[in-house]
Each structure stands twice: as structure tokens, then as C-alpha cells.
Coordinates of C-alpha atoms in Angstrom, one line a residue:
M1 CA 14.6 27.9 16.9
A2 CA 15.1 28.6 13.1
V3 CA 18.6 28.4 11.9
D4 CA 20.9 31.2 10.4
S5 CA 19.8 32.5 6.9
V6 CA 23.1 31.1 5.7
L7 CA 21.8 27.5 6.0
S8 CA 18.4 28.5 4.5
S9 CA 16.8 26.4 1.7
P10 CA 14.9 27.6 -1.4
L11 CA 12.0 25.1 0.0
G12 CA 11.7 27.4 3.1
P13 CA 13.3 28.4 6.1
P14 CA 14.2 25.2 8.1
A15 CA 13.2 24.5 11.8
C16 CA 16.8 23.3 12.9
E17 CA 20.4 23.0 11.4
K18 CA 19.7 19.3 10.9
D19 CA 16.7 20.0 8.8
A20 CA 18.7 22.8 6.9
K21 CA 21.0 19.8 5.7
A22 CA 18.4 17.5 4.8
L23 CA 16.7 20.2 2.4
Q24 CA 20.1 21.5 1.1
F25 CA 20.7 17.7 0.0
I26 CA 16.9 17.6 -1.7
E27 CA 18.1 20.7 -3.6
E28 CA 21.5 19.4 -4.6
M29 CA 19.8 16.0 -5.9
T30 CA 17.1 17.7 -7.8
R31 CA 19.4 20.5 -9.2
N32 CA 21.8 18.0 -10.6
A33 CA 19.2 15.0 -11.4
D34 CA 20.4 14.0 -14.7
A35 CA 24.2 13.7 -13.5
V36 CA 23.0 11.9 -10.4
Q37 CA 21.3 9.3 -12.5
Q38 CA 24.3 9.0 -14.5
R39 CA 26.3 8.3 -11.6
V40 CA 23.9 6.0 -10.1
L41 CA 24.0 3.7 -13.5
D42 CA 27.4 3.9 -13.5
E43 CA 27.8 2.5 -10.1
I44 CA 25.2 -0.4 -10.3
L45 CA 26.8 -1.6 -13.7
T46 CA 30.4 -1.4 -12.3
R47 CA 29.7 -3.2 -9.1
N48 CA 27.6 -5.7 -10.8
S49 CA 29.7 -6.1 -14.2
Q50 CA 30.4 -9.5 -13.3
T51 CA 27.0 -11.0 -12.6
E52 CA 25.6 -13.7 -14.5
Y53 CA 22.7 -11.6 -15.6
L54 CA 24.6 -8.8 -17.3
K55 CA 27.2 -11.0 -18.5
R56 CA 24.7 -12.8 -20.5
F57 CA 24.0 -9.6 -22.6
K58 CA 27.7 -9.0 -22.9
L59 CA 27.6 -5.6 -21.7
D60 CA 31.4 -6.1 -20.7
G61 CA 31.6 -3.5 -18.0
V62 CA 30.3 -0.6 -20.2
T63 CA 28.2 1.8 -18.5
D64 CA 26.9 4.7 -20.6
R65 CA 23.3 4.8 -21.1
E66 CA 22.9 4.3 -24.7
T67 CA 24.6 1.0 -24.5
F68 CA 22.7 -0.2 -21.7
K69 CA 19.4 0.6 -23.0
S70 CA 20.4 -0.8 -26.7
I71 CA 21.6 -4.4 -25.1
I72 CA 19.4 -4.8 -21.7
P73 CA 15.9 -5.6 -22.1
V74 CA 12.9 -4.3 -20.5
V75 CA 11.4 -7.1 -18.4
T76 CA 8.6 -8.2 -15.9
Y77 CA 8.7 -10.0 -12.6
E78 CA 7.8 -13.4 -14.9
D79 CA 10.9 -13.0 -16.9
L80 CA 13.0 -12.7 -13.6
Q81 CA 11.3 -15.4 -11.9
P82 CA 13.9 -18.4 -12.6
E83 CA 16.7 -16.2 -11.6
I84 CA 14.8 -15.2 -8.3
Q85 CA 13.7 -18.8 -7.7
R86 CA 17.4 -20.0 -7.8
I87 CA 18.5 -17.4 -5.2
A88 CA 15.5 -18.6 -3.1
N89 CA 16.3 -22.2 -3.5
G90 CA 20.2 -21.2 -1.9
D91 CA 22.2 -20.3 -5.1
R92 CA 24.6 -17.8 -3.6
S93 CA 26.4 -17.0 -6.9
P94 CA 26.2 -13.6 -8.1
I95 CA 23.2 -14.2 -10.2
L96 CA 21.7 -10.7 -10.3
S97 CA 23.7 -8.6 -7.6
A98 CA 27.3 -8.9 -6.8
H99 CA 26.5 -8.1 -3.2
P100 CA 25.0 -11.1 -1.4
I101 CA 21.1 -10.9 -1.3
S102 CA 20.4 -10.3 2.1
E103 CA 16.6 -11.3 1.9
F104 CA 13.6 -11.0 0.1
L105 CA 11.2 -8.1 0.1
T106 CA 7.4 -9.4 -0.6
S107 CA 5.7 -7.4 -2.9
S108 CA 1.8 -7.1 -2.6
G109 CA 1.7 -7.9 -6.4
T110 CA 1.5 -11.5 -6.8
S111 CA 2.6 -14.4 -9.0
A112 CA 0.8 -17.7 -9.3
G113 CA -1.2 -16.7 -5.7
E114 CA 2.2 -15.7 -3.9
R115 CA 3.8 -12.8 -3.1
K116 CA 6.5 -11.5 -5.5
L117 CA 9.7 -12.0 -4.1
M118 CA 12.0 -8.9 -4.3
P119 CA 15.7 -9.5 -3.9
T120 CA 17.4 -6.9 -1.7
I121 CA 20.9 -6.3 -0.1
K122 CA 22.1 -5.0 3.2
E123 CA 22.8 -1.4 2.0
E124 CA 19.5 -0.8 0.6
L125 CA 18.5 -0.2 4.5
D126 CA 20.9 2.7 4.3
R127 CA 18.9 4.4 1.3
R128 CA 15.4 3.8 2.6
Q129 CA 16.6 5.2 5.9
L130 CA 18.3 8.5 4.1
L131 CA 14.7 8.7 2.4
Y132 CA 12.7 8.6 5.7
S133 CA 15.2 11.3 7.3
L134 CA 14.0 13.7 4.4
L135 CA 10.4 13.6 5.4
M136 CA 10.2 15.3 8.8
P137 CA 12.3 18.4 7.5
V138 CA 10.0 19.1 4.4
M139 CA 7.0 18.6 7.1
N140 CA 8.4 21.1 9.7
L141 CA 8.4 23.6 6.7
Y142 CA 4.4 23.5 6.3
V143 CA 3.4 22.3 10.4
P144 CA 5.3 24.1 13.0
G145 CA 6.1 23.0 16.3
L146 CA 5.9 19.0 16.0
D147 CA 8.6 18.8 18.3
K148 CA 6.4 19.9 21.3
G149 CA 4.3 16.6 21.0
K150 CA 3.9 13.3 19.7
G151 CA 2.6 11.2 16.5
L152 CA 0.2 8.4 17.1
Y153 CA 1.0 6.1 14.4
F154 CA -0.7 2.4 14.0
L155 CA 2.4 0.7 12.5
F156 CA 2.3 -3.1 11.9
I157 CA 4.8 -6.2 11.2
K158 CA 3.4 -8.9 9.0
S159 CA 4.1 -12.6 8.8
E160 CA 7.5 -13.7 7.5
T161 CA 8.9 -16.9 5.9
K162 CA 12.1 -18.4 4.8
T163 CA 12.6 -19.6 1.3
P164 CA 13.9 -23.0 0.7
G165 CA 17.7 -21.3 0.7
G166 CA 17.1 -20.0 4.0
L167 CA 16.6 -16.3 3.1
L168 CA 13.9 -14.3 5.2
A169 CA 10.9 -13.2 2.7
R170 CA 8.8 -10.4 4.3
P171 CA 7.2 -7.2 3.5
V172 CA 9.4 -4.0 3.0
L173 CA 8.0 -2.2 6.0
T174 CA 8.4 -5.6 8.2
S175 CA 12.1 -5.7 7.5
Y176 CA 12.5 -1.8 8.1
Y177 CA 10.6 -1.9 11.5
K178 CA 12.8 -5.2 12.7
S179 CA 16.0 -3.6 11.6
E180 CA 18.3 -1.8 13.9
H181 CA 17.7 1.3 11.9
F182 CA 14.4 1.6 13.1
K183 CA 14.6 -0.1 16.7
S184 CA 17.9 1.9 17.6
R185 CA 16.9 5.1 15.8
P186 CA 18.4 8.2 17.5
H187 CA 15.9 10.3 19.3
D188 CA 14.3 13.0 17.3
P189 CA 12.2 15.5 19.1
Y190 CA 10.2 16.0 15.8
N191 CA 9.6 12.2 15.4
V192 CA 8.4 10.9 18.6
Y193 CA 5.8 7.9 18.5
T194 CA 3.2 7.2 21.3
S195 CA 3.8 3.6 20.5
P196 CA 6.7 1.6 22.0
N197 CA 8.6 -0.5 19.6
E198 CA 7.5 -3.7 21.4
T199 CA 3.7 -2.9 20.7
I200 CA 4.7 -2.3 16.9
L201 CA 6.7 -5.5 16.7
C202 CA 4.0 -7.7 18.3
S203 CA 3.2 -10.0 15.3
D204 CA -0.4 -10.7 16.8
S205 CA -2.4 -7.9 15.1
F206 CA -5.2 -7.5 17.7
Q207 CA -2.6 -7.4 20.5
S208 CA -0.3 -4.7 18.4
M209 CA -3.6 -2.5 17.6
Y210 CA -4.9 -2.7 21.2
T211 CA -1.7 -1.5 23.0
Q212 CA -0.8 1.0 20.2
M213 CA -4.4 2.4 20.6
L214 CA -4.1 2.2 24.7
C215 CA -0.9 4.1 24.4
G216 CA -2.3 6.9 22.2
L217 CA -5.4 7.3 24.4
Y218 CA -3.1 7.8 27.5
E219 CA -1.0 10.4 25.8
R220 CA -4.0 12.2 24.0
E221 CA -3.0 15.5 24.9
Q222 CA 0.5 15.1 23.3
V223 CA -0.5 13.7 20.2
L224 CA -0.2 16.2 17.1
R225 CA -0.3 13.9 14.2
L226 CA -2.6 10.5 13.5
G227 CA -1.1 8.1 11.1
A228 CA -0.8 4.7 9.3
V229 CA 0.8 3.3 6.2
F230 CA -2.5 3.5 4.3
A231 CA -5.6 5.2 4.7
S232 CA -7.6 1.9 5.1
G233 CA -5.3 1.2 8.2
L234 CA -6.2 4.5 9.9
V235 CA -9.9 3.8 9.2
R236 CA -9.5 0.3 10.6
A237 CA -8.0 1.8 13.8
I238 CA -11.0 3.9 14.2
R239 CA -13.3 1.1 14.0
F240 CA -11.2 -0.8 16.4
L241 CA -11.7 1.9 19.1
Q242 CA -15.4 1.9 18.2
L243 CA -15.7 -1.9 18.8
H244 CA -13.4 -2.0 22.0
W245 CA -13.3 1.2 23.8
E246 CA -15.4 -0.2 26.9
Q247 CA -12.4 -2.5 27.6
L248 CA -9.8 0.4 26.5
A249 CA -11.8 2.7 29.2
H250 CA -11.6 -0.2 31.7
D251 CA -8.0 -0.8 31.6
I252 CA -7.2 3.0 32.0
R253 CA -9.9 3.2 34.9
T254 CA -8.2 0.3 36.8
G255 CA -4.5 0.8 35.4
T256 CA -4.6 -2.9 34.5
L257 CA -3.9 -4.6 31.0
N258 CA -7.0 -6.7 29.4
P259 CA -6.0 -10.4 29.7
Q260 CA -6.1 -10.9 26.1
I261 CA -2.7 -9.2 25.8
T262 CA -0.3 -12.1 26.4
N263 CA 2.9 -11.2 24.4
P264 CA 5.6 -10.9 27.2
S265 CA 7.7 -8.1 25.9
V266 CA 4.4 -6.1 25.4
C267 CA 3.1 -7.0 28.7
E268 CA 6.5 -5.8 30.4
R269 CA 6.3 -2.8 28.7
M270 CA 2.8 -1.7 29.1
G271 CA 3.3 -2.6 32.6
K272 CA 5.7 0.6 32.8
I273 CA 2.8 2.6 31.2
M274 CA -0.4 1.4 32.7
K275 CA -1.6 3.7 35.5
S276 CA -5.1 4.3 36.8
N277 CA -7.0 7.5 35.5
E278 CA -10.6 7.5 36.1
E279 CA -11.0 11.0 34.7
L280 CA -9.4 9.9 31.2
A281 CA -11.5 6.7 31.5
D282 CA -14.9 8.7 32.0
F283 CA -13.7 11.0 28.9
I284 CA -13.2 8.3 26.7
A285 CA -16.5 6.4 27.9
N286 CA -18.6 9.7 27.3
E287 CA -17.1 10.5 23.6
C288 CA -17.2 6.7 22.6
C289 CA -20.8 6.0 23.6
K290 CA -22.2 8.7 21.5
E291 CA -23.9 7.4 18.4
N292 CA -22.3 10.0 16.3
W293 CA -18.8 9.5 15.7
E294 CA -18.2 12.6 13.1
G295 CA -15.0 14.2 14.3
I296 CA -14.1 11.5 16.8
I297 CA -10.2 12.0 15.9
T298 CA -10.3 15.5 17.0
R299 CA -12.6 14.9 20.0
I300 CA -10.2 12.5 21.4
W301 CA -6.9 13.9 20.1
P302 CA -7.6 17.7 20.2
K303 CA -4.2 19.0 19.2
T304 CA -4.0 16.7 15.9
K305 CA -2.6 19.0 13.0
Y306 CA -3.0 16.5 10.3
L307 CA -3.3 12.8 9.2
D308 CA -0.4 11.1 8.0
V309 CA -1.4 8.6 5.4
I310 CA -1.4 7.5 1.8
V311 CA -4.5 8.6 0.1
T312 CA -3.3 8.4 -3.6
G313 CA -4.3 5.7 -5.9
A314 CA -6.7 3.1 -4.4
M315 CA -6.7 4.7 -1.1
A316 CA -8.7 7.6 -2.3
Q317 CA -11.7 5.9 -1.9
Y318 CA -11.2 6.3 2.0
I319 CA -11.0 10.0 2.0
P320 CA -14.7 10.8 2.5
T321 CA -14.5 8.1 5.8
L322 CA -11.2 10.1 6.9
D323 CA -13.0 13.3 6.4
Y324 CA -15.9 12.3 8.5
Y325 CA -14.0 10.9 11.4
S326 CA -11.5 13.8 11.4
G327 CA -13.6 17.0 10.9
G328 CA -11.8 17.2 7.6
L329 CA -8.0 17.5 9.1
P330 CA -5.2 17.8 6.2
K331 CA -4.2 14.5 4.8
A332 CA -0.3 14.2 4.2
C333 CA 1.0 11.9 1.9
T334 CA 4.7 12.2 2.5
M335 CA 6.2 9.5 0.3
Y336 CA 6.5 7.1 -2.7
A337 CA 7.9 3.9 -2.4
A338 CA 7.4 -0.1 -3.2
S339 CA 9.3 -3.2 -2.3
E340 CA 11.6 -2.9 -5.4
C341 CA 12.7 0.4 -4.5
Y342 CA 12.1 3.7 -2.6
F343 CA 11.3 6.4 -5.1
G344 CA 10.9 9.9 -3.7
L345 CA 8.8 12.4 -1.6
N346 CA 6.2 14.8 -1.5
L347 CA 7.6 18.2 -1.4
N348 CA 4.2 19.7 -0.5
P349 CA 2.7 17.4 1.6
M350 CA -0.3 19.7 3.1
C351 CA -1.7 19.9 -0.6
K352 CA -5.1 18.5 -1.2
P353 CA -5.2 14.6 -1.8
S354 CA -6.1 15.2 -5.3
E355 CA -3.1 17.3 -5.9
V356 CA -0.4 15.0 -4.2
S357 CA 2.9 14.7 -6.3
Y358 CA 5.8 13.1 -5.8
T359 CA 9.5 14.4 -6.7
I360 CA 11.7 11.3 -7.8
M361 CA 14.8 11.4 -5.6
P362 CA 17.5 10.5 -8.3
N363 CA 20.1 8.8 -6.0
M364 CA 17.7 6.2 -5.1
G365 CA 17.9 4.1 -8.2
Y366 CA 18.1 4.4 -12.1
F367 CA 14.7 5.3 -13.5
E368 CA 13.3 5.2 -17.1
F369 CA 9.7 6.0 -18.3
L370 CA 7.7 4.0 -20.7
P371 CA 5.2 6.4 -22.5
H372 CA 1.6 5.3 -21.6
D373 CA -1.5 6.3 -23.6
P374 CA -4.6 6.1 -21.3
T375 CA -7.0 6.0 -24.3
S376 CA -5.3 3.1 -25.9
T377 CA -6.3 -0.6 -25.5
T378 CA -2.9 -2.0 -26.6
T379 CA 0.1 -2.4 -24.6
S380 CA 3.0 0.0 -25.0
S381 CA 5.8 -1.6 -26.6
P382 CA 8.8 -1.5 -24.2
T383 CA 11.1 0.8 -26.6
N384 CA 12.2 4.6 -26.6
L385 CA 11.9 4.6 -23.1
V386 CA 12.4 8.3 -21.8
D387 CA 14.9 9.4 -19.0
L388 CA 14.0 11.0 -15.6
V389 CA 14.8 14.3 -16.8
D390 CA 13.2 14.2 -20.4
V391 CA 9.4 13.3 -19.2
E392 CA 6.8 15.9 -20.4
V393 CA 4.6 17.8 -18.4
G394 CA 0.9 16.3 -18.6
K395 CA 1.9 13.0 -19.9
E396 CA 1.5 9.4 -18.3
Y397 CA 4.5 6.8 -18.0
E398 CA 4.9 3.5 -16.6
L399 CA 7.8 3.6 -14.4
V400 CA 10.9 1.3 -15.1
I401 CA 13.9 1.0 -12.9
T402 CA 17.1 -0.3 -12.3
T403 CA 18.3 -1.0 -8.7
Y404 CA 21.6 -1.7 -6.8
A405 CA 20.1 -5.0 -5.7
G406 CA 19.9 -6.3 -9.0
L407 CA 17.0 -5.4 -10.9
Y408 CA 17.6 -4.0 -14.4
R409 CA 14.9 -2.1 -16.6
Y410 CA 12.0 -3.6 -14.5
R411 CA 8.8 -2.6 -15.2
V412 CA 6.9 -1.9 -11.7
G413 CA 3.6 -1.4 -13.1
D414 CA 2.9 1.8 -11.7
I415 CA 1.2 4.5 -13.9
L416 CA 2.4 8.2 -13.2
R417 CA 1.5 11.5 -14.8
V418 CA 4.0 14.1 -14.9
I419 CA 2.6 17.6 -13.2
G420 CA 5.8 19.7 -13.2
F421 CA 9.3 19.7 -11.9
H422 CA 11.1 20.7 -8.9
N423 CA 14.5 22.2 -10.2
S424 CA 15.3 19.3 -13.0
A425 CA 13.6 16.6 -11.3
P426 CA 10.0 15.6 -12.3
Q427 CA 6.9 15.7 -10.1
F428 CA 4.4 12.9 -10.6
H429 CA 0.9 12.1 -9.5
F430 CA 0.3 8.7 -8.9
V431 CA -2.6 7.6 -11.5
R432 CA -3.0 3.8 -10.7
R433 CA -1.4 0.5 -10.5
K434 CA -1.3 -1.2 -14.0
N435 CA -4.0 -3.8 -14.4
V436 CA -5.4 -3.5 -10.9
L437 CA -9.1 -4.0 -10.8
L438 CA -10.0 -4.2 -6.8
S439 CA -8.0 -3.3 -3.6
I440 CA -9.3 -2.7 -0.3
D441 CA -5.7 -2.5 1.8
S442 CA -2.4 -3.7 0.6
D443 CA -4.5 -6.3 -1.8
K444 CA -4.2 -6.1 -5.4
T445 CA -6.5 -8.1 -7.6
D446 CA -6.6 -7.9 -11.6
E447 CA -8.9 -8.8 -14.1
A448 CA -7.5 -12.3 -15.0
E449 CA -7.3 -13.2 -11.4
L450 CA -11.0 -12.2 -10.6
Q451 CA -12.3 -14.1 -13.7
R452 CA -10.4 -17.0 -12.5
A453 CA -12.1 -16.7 -9.1
V454 CA -15.6 -16.3 -10.9
E455 CA -15.2 -19.5 -12.9
N456 CA -14.0 -21.5 -9.8
A457 CA -17.1 -20.2 -7.7
S458 CA -19.5 -21.0 -10.5
K459 CA -18.5 -24.6 -10.5
L460 CA -20.7 -24.9 -7.8
L461 CA -23.6 -24.2 -9.7
R462 CA -23.4 -26.7 -12.5
E463 CA -25.5 -29.4 -10.3
F464 CA -28.0 -26.9 -10.5
N465 CA -27.8 -26.4 -14.1
T466 CA -27.1 -22.6 -13.4
S467 CA -24.4 -20.4 -15.1
V468 CA -22.9 -16.9 -14.8
V469 CA -24.2 -14.9 -17.6
E470 CA -22.2 -11.7 -16.5
Y471 CA -20.3 -10.2 -13.5
T472 CA -18.7 -7.0 -12.6
S473 CA -17.2 -5.9 -8.9
Y474 CA -16.3 -2.9 -6.8
A475 CA -14.6 -2.3 -3.6
D476 CA -16.9 -1.4 -0.9
T477 CA -15.1 0.8 1.6
K478 CA -18.4 2.1 3.4
T479 CA -18.0 -1.1 5.6
I480 CA -15.2 -1.2 7.9
P481 CA -13.2 -3.3 7.0
G482 CA -13.9 -2.9 3.2
H483 CA -15.0 -5.7 1.0
Y484 CA -15.3 -6.9 -2.4
V485 CA -18.7 -6.7 -4.1
I486 CA -19.3 -9.0 -7.1
Y487 CA -22.3 -8.7 -9.3
W488 CA -23.6 -12.0 -10.7
E489 CA -26.5 -12.0 -13.3
L490 CA -27.2 -15.9 -13.4
L491 CA -28.8 -18.1 -16.1
M492 CA -31.0 -20.7 -14.3
K493 CA -32.4 -23.6 -17.0
D494 CA -34.4 -25.2 -14.2
L495 CA -36.1 -23.1 -11.9
N496 CA -37.4 -25.9 -9.6
N497 CA -33.7 -26.4 -8.9
S498 CA -32.1 -23.1 -8.2
P499 CA -29.2 -22.9 -5.9
S500 CA -29.8 -22.4 -2.4
D501 CA -28.6 -19.2 -0.2
E502 CA -26.1 -21.7 1.2
V503 CA -24.7 -22.6 -2.1
L504 CA -24.4 -19.0 -3.1
N505 CA -22.6 -18.4 0.2
Q506 CA -20.4 -21.1 -0.3
C507 CA -19.6 -19.5 -4.0
C508 CA -18.4 -16.3 -2.0
L509 CA -16.1 -18.7 -0.2
A510 CA -14.9 -20.3 -3.3
M511 CA -14.1 -16.9 -4.8
E512 CA -12.0 -16.1 -1.8
E513 CA -10.3 -19.2 -1.8
S514 CA -9.2 -18.4 -5.3
L515 CA -7.7 -14.9 -4.6
N516 CA -4.1 -14.5 -3.9
T517 CA -2.5 -14.8 -0.4
V518 CA -2.1 -11.1 0.1
Y519 CA -6.1 -10.9 0.0
R520 CA -6.4 -13.9 2.2
Q521 CA -3.8 -12.5 4.7
G522 CA -5.8 -9.5 4.9
R523 CA -8.8 -11.7 5.6
V524 CA -7.4 -14.1 8.1
A525 CA -4.5 -12.5 9.8
C526 CA -5.0 -8.8 9.6
N527 CA -8.7 -8.3 9.5
S528 CA -8.4 -5.6 7.1
I529 CA -10.8 -7.2 4.5
G530 CA -14.6 -8.1 5.4
P531 CA -16.2 -11.2 3.9
L532 CA -16.6 -11.3 0.0
E533 CA -20.5 -10.2 -1.0
I534 CA -22.1 -11.6 -3.8
R535 CA -25.2 -9.5 -5.1
L536 CA -27.4 -11.7 -7.7
V537 CA -29.0 -9.3 -10.1
K538 CA -32.3 -9.5 -12.2
N539 CA -32.1 -11.0 -15.6
G540 CA -31.4 -8.0 -18.3
T541 CA -29.2 -6.0 -15.7
F542 CA -26.3 -5.9 -17.6
E543 CA -28.2 -5.3 -20.9
E544 CA -29.4 -2.2 -18.9
L545 CA -26.0 -1.4 -18.0
M546 CA -24.8 -1.6 -21.7
D547 CA -27.7 1.0 -22.7
Y548 CA -26.6 3.3 -20.1
A549 CA -23.3 3.3 -21.5
I550 CA -24.1 3.8 -24.9
S551 CA -26.3 6.6 -23.9
R552 CA -23.1 8.4 -22.7
G553 CA -21.5 8.0 -25.8
A554 CA -19.8 4.4 -25.7
S555 CA -19.6 2.5 -29.0
I556 CA -22.1 -0.2 -29.3
N557 CA -19.6 -2.1 -31.6
Q558 CA -16.6 -1.6 -29.1
Y559 CA -18.5 -2.0 -25.5
K560 CA -17.3 -4.5 -23.2
V561 CA -18.7 -5.2 -19.7
P562 CA -16.5 -3.5 -17.2
R563 CA -15.3 -5.8 -14.7
C564 CA -14.9 -3.1 -11.9
V565 CA -17.0 0.0 -11.4
N566 CA -17.1 2.8 -9.3
F567 CA -19.2 5.6 -11.1
A568 CA -22.0 6.4 -8.6
P569 CA -25.2 6.1 -11.4
I570 CA -23.7 2.8 -12.4
L571 CA -23.7 1.3 -8.9
E572 CA -27.1 2.8 -8.4
L573 CA -28.4 1.1 -11.2
L574 CA -26.8 -2.4 -10.3
D575 CA -28.1 -1.9 -6.6
S576 CA -31.6 -1.2 -8.0
R577 CA -31.8 -4.4 -9.7
V578 CA -30.3 -6.7 -6.7
M579 CA -32.4 -9.8 -5.7
S580 CA -30.4 -11.3 -3.0
R581 CA -26.9 -10.5 -1.0
H582 CA -24.7 -13.3 -0.1
F583 CA -21.6 -13.2 1.9
S584 CA -18.7 -15.7 2.6
P585 CA -19.8 -17.8 5.5
S586 CA -16.1 -18.6 7.0
L587 CA -12.6 -17.4 6.5
P588 CA -10.4 -18.6 3.3
Q589 CA -7.5 -20.7 3.8
W590 CA -4.3 -19.2 4.5
T591 CA -1.0 -20.0 6.2
P592 CA 2.4 -17.9 6.2
E593 CA 4.2 -20.6 4.6
R594 CA 5.3 -20.2 1.1
R595 CA 4.3 -22.9 -1.2
R596 CA 7.8 -22.8 -2.8

């Protein structure tokens, strides 16, 4: 029942009093964005004034923006790595933050093959919980009746390690799901999941996926929304159903749990859910045995109103697949967040994926913006950064943050385009991660890493007097899971001693061994990335590629071979010249332990 109009919000009529307060909070924050930003900066600098980092620059307790900007440098992860490593090794002195570092959040960006370590403090969980609490009040403005059913969300924890100094290091969502904020969350009729906590908190990805899918099938008539963090995760869940529906149907028919599910807490919880339902088992078998899986989501979960997944940035490549499986259901991108900080939310979550924008919430951290010229090949100089309320519509910026946990003027690496304002808070379209070439899931591979992987793999060709002349790549998401495709043009000086298929397969594995730990975890532990593929193309292919680019207006003097391609005509040209295809024959090495 809608609340009294006194509590109404400019965003729309709230669904309940709790929603009204949340929407009013959004209005207050965005109306007073600049004042909130100054307060946030003042709080951060005041509480951390005696940290080693700020004392180094002799800020002396000053908190005004002008002094802060003139004294504190803009930094990258590499700049902060010595301080972060000291904390990881057990130094408990106030190096970056006056509050104790409670754990490290591992970023999907990489440093020397390892996930980056982002320091965090306990109160950040409150801040993240606050942003989560705003999502459903906004969604309820656009989709009525979400309190009349449940959400089927495929949520997973990933491996966690300890640093030499004993602090946990784990992904931000693993930290959140394992916290009391999530495990002991109060009942909210607008935000009920089909997956019990035990299935989400199971570290075995197969057991977790299997039991979450089983719960979703049992409650198929209750499901009003399907979701995962990334679009790739939801695509993978549907593929999982495609592979395992017979066993799932068997479990439902007999009321017994697959013996592959061995986690004690999961087994105990599922024991209270499992019951024989022959009618449901027959239905699942009849739908899933069909060759055509178009619209399978709405066929199995007929009341689904939308998909809750991130489809911006690299995830946009999954939109056609999700459209196929869901019959074109709306896709809601609700929030924008990273390991370093949670940033904002989408105030129009039911818009088209191409129109998604995020409103930065000014209370989450202190935000600056480095102007970015998408046409320039030079790196922007980190001077003259723009404040949150001073960005200009239509322009692109790299996000720079200062956080309560001790990051100061830190370059996140996200490129954003301003598309408008809500009150005085800007709304941004996520353009891309800076320098990222390839991404299937949470992996991010840049040009330098790809180059290194090619160089390492090409060493296997030396004994055959063969070398890689040119290469390019793309992320193939038509397969499930998606996988990296690398096009190689080879120079073979001795055709009587050319590398065998087996050697070229080993080249695929050598490339995978050279890629970062996030990629290898996706291959080994999460099954979210398929085997890397090398496609050998005919000699002269890359000259044809250059000719094509020049015919479209590229300068012959400035032409460089693109190290990643996604333009359909170019992919068609490359694929028309393929002589052979090779795949990684086994899994690369990966362990959850950090090397340092």
C-alpha cells in the first residue's frame, strides 16, 4: 500500500514508509552534493590527519579542497604498493588510515599476476549496506508487486587467503556475503531470495550453483526476478541448467539430493527443502529436453519481470544471449561499485542497457574526475582535476577517489561519460575500464599482459624456427563459458619442421599460464572461462587487415595492428583466413594462496 503523499519523493510515489525514507535520503544527498562532498573530505582528512601518509605531505590537519589538491598527489596502485605491502606484512601503525585495517578487498585488476589488495575498515560495511538499502526502494518505483514473490539470484563466494601479517584478503562480495550485515539481514518482503544463505556461502562452485538452481526450480512460481552480479554469471547459470537438468529433475522427482552435494551445512539446509514433486520434475524435463532454448527463462519462471545483472562495459557482449534466453526481458543494472569504494546507483533501472547511467552518491567517498580525451593517444596529466558537481555533460573522465579507508586521490581506472544530472549530482555512463583489452567474467587482461603471454607461448616455437609475426584477439562469448580467441600469423622458415597440433595446443596453455590469477581462477575454480583458443591465419592476413582499415579512413602512417577486435567485418575477415584452430589441452596452474 502506498504511503501518504506527505512522504512522496520527486523520484515517484514510494511503495512503503521505509522506501519513502530511502528516496528522501537520495534527494537530500543529490540536492546538496557539493556540501556533502566537502563534509566527506573534511571527515576523511580530520580523522586521518596523523597517518604516516598524510604527514609525509605536511597537510598539517588542513581540510580545504584547494590545499588538499595542491599538496596530495594523484596516485596509482603501484605508487601505494609499498605502504599496502607493509600493512599486509603486519605493520599495524596508522600508515594510511587512523582506523585499523580490518581486511583487504582483492580487486579484479592485477599487479604482477596477483589481485590488487585494497585496504578497508569495518565501517565500510555500513556504507556498502547503506547503498544496498537504496536499491529496492528505487526498483519498486518501476516494478510494482515485488513483495509478492522472490528473487532467484546466483550469488557466490570466492576463495580467500591471509596476508603474511594475518589479515584476510578476499573479493568485496565475498566479504559482504560472509558478514553479519548479509547473513543476519532483517526480513524485507521486497527483497527475499530463493537461495538459502548456506547455498550462497558454500565455497564449492558446483555445489553452490547446483543447490541454488534446485531451490529456484522448486519455487519457480514464486520467482519475480532473476539475477547474478554480472551478465556472464546468469548466462553461465542457464548453461549449467542445460547441462544438469536431468539430475535436477531426478532430485525433484525423488525428493533426494544429488550425492555430489557433500557440504554438511548445505545438505542439512536442503534436507528441509527437498520433497518429491513428480509434476514439477515432468515439467522441467519436458521444457529442458527441447532443442530450442529460446525464452527458457520465462518458460521455467513465468512470472519473471526483469533480469538483475550488470550489462555495462565488457558485460554488454552478453546482451544478445540474455535476450535469447529470456525473450527480451528488461535488464536492470542497479548499482556501480568496486573493491576500492561503492559509488552510486541507477535511478532509472529499467532503462535500455545502452542508456544505463549511475548517479554518484556524494556520501560514499570524495570524488574527483580527470578529463579524458577518447581521441588522444597520450595519457592525461593528473592535474586540474574536476570536482563532482563541476563535470560537464558529454565529456569523459577517469574516476579518482579519496576514501575513509585510506586511499587518497587514487586513480580507479574507470572511464565515465557524463550524460546528465539528478539535482546537483552527475549521472555517468560507464564507458570502459582503462587499458583493458579482454574480459569474459571478472577477469581483466590488458595489452601488456597479452603481449607477455604471446611472447612466453612463442618460445615453444623456437625449435621449429617459427615465430609469431602478428596477433590480435577477441573475447568470444558465443560459447558458454566464453573464452579468449587469439589470432596468430606465423613465419615458418622451415616448412619441413613446422610445429605440430600438439605444440600449438601447448602454446594455448602457455598463454594461459602467463595470464593473471583472476583469469586462472575463472578457468580452474569458477568454471567461468573456457579454454583459450589460438586460430592460425594465412600469411598476409594482417596486411589485408591494414588495407581494410585504410579503406575505412585510417592513416597509413599511424596505423597499428589492434590487439583486440570486436568489429564484425574484421572478425569475419580474420575467420575467413583461419587455417587451423587449437585449444588449451588442460587447466593452467592456480592456487588460492598469495605468492607474497
